mmCIF file with all atom_site columns, C-alpha atoms in Angstrom:
data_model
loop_
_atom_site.group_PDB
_atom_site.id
_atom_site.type_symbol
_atom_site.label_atom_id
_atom_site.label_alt_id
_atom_site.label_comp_id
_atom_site.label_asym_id
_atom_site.label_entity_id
_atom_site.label_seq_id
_atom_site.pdbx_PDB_ins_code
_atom_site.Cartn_x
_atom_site.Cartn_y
_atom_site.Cartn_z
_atom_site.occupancy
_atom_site.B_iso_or_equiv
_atom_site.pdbx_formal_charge
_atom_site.auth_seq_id
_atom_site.auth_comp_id
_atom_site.auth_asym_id
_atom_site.auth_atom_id
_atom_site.pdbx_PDB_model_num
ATOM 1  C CA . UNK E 1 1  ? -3.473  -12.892 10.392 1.00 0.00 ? 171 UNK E CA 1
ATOM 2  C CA . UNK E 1 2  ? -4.250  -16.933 10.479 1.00 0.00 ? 172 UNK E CA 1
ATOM 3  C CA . UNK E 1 3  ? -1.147  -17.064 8.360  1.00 0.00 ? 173 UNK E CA 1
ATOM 4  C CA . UNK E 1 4  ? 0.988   -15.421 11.314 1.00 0.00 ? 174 UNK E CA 1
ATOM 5  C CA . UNK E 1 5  ? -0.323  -17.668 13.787 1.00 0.00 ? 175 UNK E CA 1
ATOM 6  C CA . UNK E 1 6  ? -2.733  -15.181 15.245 1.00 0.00 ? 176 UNK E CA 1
ATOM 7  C CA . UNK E 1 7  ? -5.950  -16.871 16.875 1.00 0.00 ? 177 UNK E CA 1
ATOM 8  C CA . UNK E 1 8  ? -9.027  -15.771 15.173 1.00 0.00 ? 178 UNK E CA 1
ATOM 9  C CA . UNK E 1 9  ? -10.240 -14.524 18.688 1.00 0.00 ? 179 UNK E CA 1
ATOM 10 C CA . UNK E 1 10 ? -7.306  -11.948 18.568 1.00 0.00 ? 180 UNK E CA 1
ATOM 11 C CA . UNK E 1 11 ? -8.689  -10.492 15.176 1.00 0.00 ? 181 UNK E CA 1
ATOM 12 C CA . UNK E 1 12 ? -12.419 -11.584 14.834 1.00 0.00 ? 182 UNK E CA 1
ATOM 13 C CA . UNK E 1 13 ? -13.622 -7.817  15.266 1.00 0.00 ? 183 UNK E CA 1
ATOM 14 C CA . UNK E 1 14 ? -11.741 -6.925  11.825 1.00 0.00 ? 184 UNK E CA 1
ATOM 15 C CA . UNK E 1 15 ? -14.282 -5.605  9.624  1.00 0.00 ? 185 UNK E CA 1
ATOM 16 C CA . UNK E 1 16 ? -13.457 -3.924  6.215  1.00 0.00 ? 186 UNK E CA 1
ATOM 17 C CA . UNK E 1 17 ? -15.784 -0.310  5.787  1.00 0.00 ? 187 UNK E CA 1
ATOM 18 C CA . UNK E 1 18 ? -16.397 1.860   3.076  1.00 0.00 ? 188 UNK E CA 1
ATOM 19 C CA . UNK E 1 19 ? -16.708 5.594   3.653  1.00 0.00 ? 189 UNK E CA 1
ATOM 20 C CA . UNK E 1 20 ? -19.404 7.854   2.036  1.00 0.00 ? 190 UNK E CA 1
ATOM 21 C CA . UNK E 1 21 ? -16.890 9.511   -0.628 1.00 0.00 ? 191 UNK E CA 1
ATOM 22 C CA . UNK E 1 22 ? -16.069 5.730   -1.655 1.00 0.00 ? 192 UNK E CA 1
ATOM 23 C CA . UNK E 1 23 ? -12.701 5.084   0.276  1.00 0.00 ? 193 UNK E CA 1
ATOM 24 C CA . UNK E 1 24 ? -12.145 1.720   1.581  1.00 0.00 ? 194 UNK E CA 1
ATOM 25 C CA . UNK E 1 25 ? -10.705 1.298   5.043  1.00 0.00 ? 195 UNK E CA 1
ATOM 26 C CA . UNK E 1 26 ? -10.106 -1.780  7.521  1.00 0.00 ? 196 UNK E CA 1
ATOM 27 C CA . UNK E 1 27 ? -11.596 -1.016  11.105 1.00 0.00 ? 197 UNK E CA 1
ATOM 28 C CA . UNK E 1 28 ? -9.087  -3.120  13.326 1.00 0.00 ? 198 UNK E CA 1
ATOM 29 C CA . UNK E 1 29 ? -11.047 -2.341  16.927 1.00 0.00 ? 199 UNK E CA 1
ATOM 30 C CA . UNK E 1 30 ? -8.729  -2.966  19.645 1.00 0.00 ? 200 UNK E CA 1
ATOM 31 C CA . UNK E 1 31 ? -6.100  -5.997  19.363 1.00 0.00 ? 201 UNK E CA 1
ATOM 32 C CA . UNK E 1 32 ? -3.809  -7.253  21.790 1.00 0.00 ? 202 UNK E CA 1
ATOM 33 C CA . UNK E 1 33 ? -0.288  -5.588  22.019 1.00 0.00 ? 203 UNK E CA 1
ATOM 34 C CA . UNK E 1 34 ? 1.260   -8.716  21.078 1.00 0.00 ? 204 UNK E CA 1
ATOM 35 C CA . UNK E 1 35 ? -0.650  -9.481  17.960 1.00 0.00 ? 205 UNK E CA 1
ATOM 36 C CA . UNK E 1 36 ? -0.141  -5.660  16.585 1.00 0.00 ? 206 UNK E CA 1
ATOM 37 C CA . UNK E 1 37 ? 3.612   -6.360  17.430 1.00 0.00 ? 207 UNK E CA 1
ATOM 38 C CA . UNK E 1 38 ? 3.718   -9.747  15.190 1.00 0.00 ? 208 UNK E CA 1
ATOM 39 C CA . UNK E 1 39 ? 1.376   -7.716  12.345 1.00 0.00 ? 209 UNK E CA 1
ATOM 40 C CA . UNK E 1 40 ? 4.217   -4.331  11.912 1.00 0.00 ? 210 UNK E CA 1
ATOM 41 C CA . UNK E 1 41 ? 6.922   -6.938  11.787 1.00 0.00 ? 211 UNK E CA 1
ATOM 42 C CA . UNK E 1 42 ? 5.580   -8.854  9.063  1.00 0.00 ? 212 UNK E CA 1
ATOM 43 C CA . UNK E 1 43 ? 5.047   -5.340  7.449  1.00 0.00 ? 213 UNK E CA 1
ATOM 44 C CA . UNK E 1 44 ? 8.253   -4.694  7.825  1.00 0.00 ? 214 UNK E CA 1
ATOM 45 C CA . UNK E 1 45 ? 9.818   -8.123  6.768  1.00 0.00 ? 215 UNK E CA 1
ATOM 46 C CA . UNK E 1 46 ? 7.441   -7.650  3.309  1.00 0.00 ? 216 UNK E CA 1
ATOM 47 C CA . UNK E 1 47 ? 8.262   -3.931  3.100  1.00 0.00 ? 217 UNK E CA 1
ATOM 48 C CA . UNK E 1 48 ? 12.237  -5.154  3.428  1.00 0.00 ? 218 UNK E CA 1
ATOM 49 C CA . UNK E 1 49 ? 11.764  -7.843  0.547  1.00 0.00 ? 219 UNK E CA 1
ATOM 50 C CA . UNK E 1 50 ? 9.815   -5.613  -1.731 1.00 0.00 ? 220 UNK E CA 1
ATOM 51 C CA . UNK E 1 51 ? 13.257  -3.195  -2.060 1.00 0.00 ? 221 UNK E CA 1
#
């Protein structure tokens, strides 16, 4: 997120978790609507280039 300009304050409460079967998730709290707007468009702009 540093890389997209994000402040750490914005994402400071993103913790990575492991469930009890073993799967790893990424708890993301809340973030401001902003910051999850610049995060799906760099998904998208990486999903785009991967094709």
């Amino acid at each position: 997120m540093a890389a997209l300009g994000v402040p750490e304050s914005a994402w400071s409460g993103v913790r990575p978790t492991v469930t009890y079967n073993g799967l790893a998730y990424v708890h993301l709290g809340m973030l401001p609507a902003d910051v999850v707007e610049q995060i799906a468009e760099a998904m998208r702009a990486t999903r785009a280039s991967a094709h």
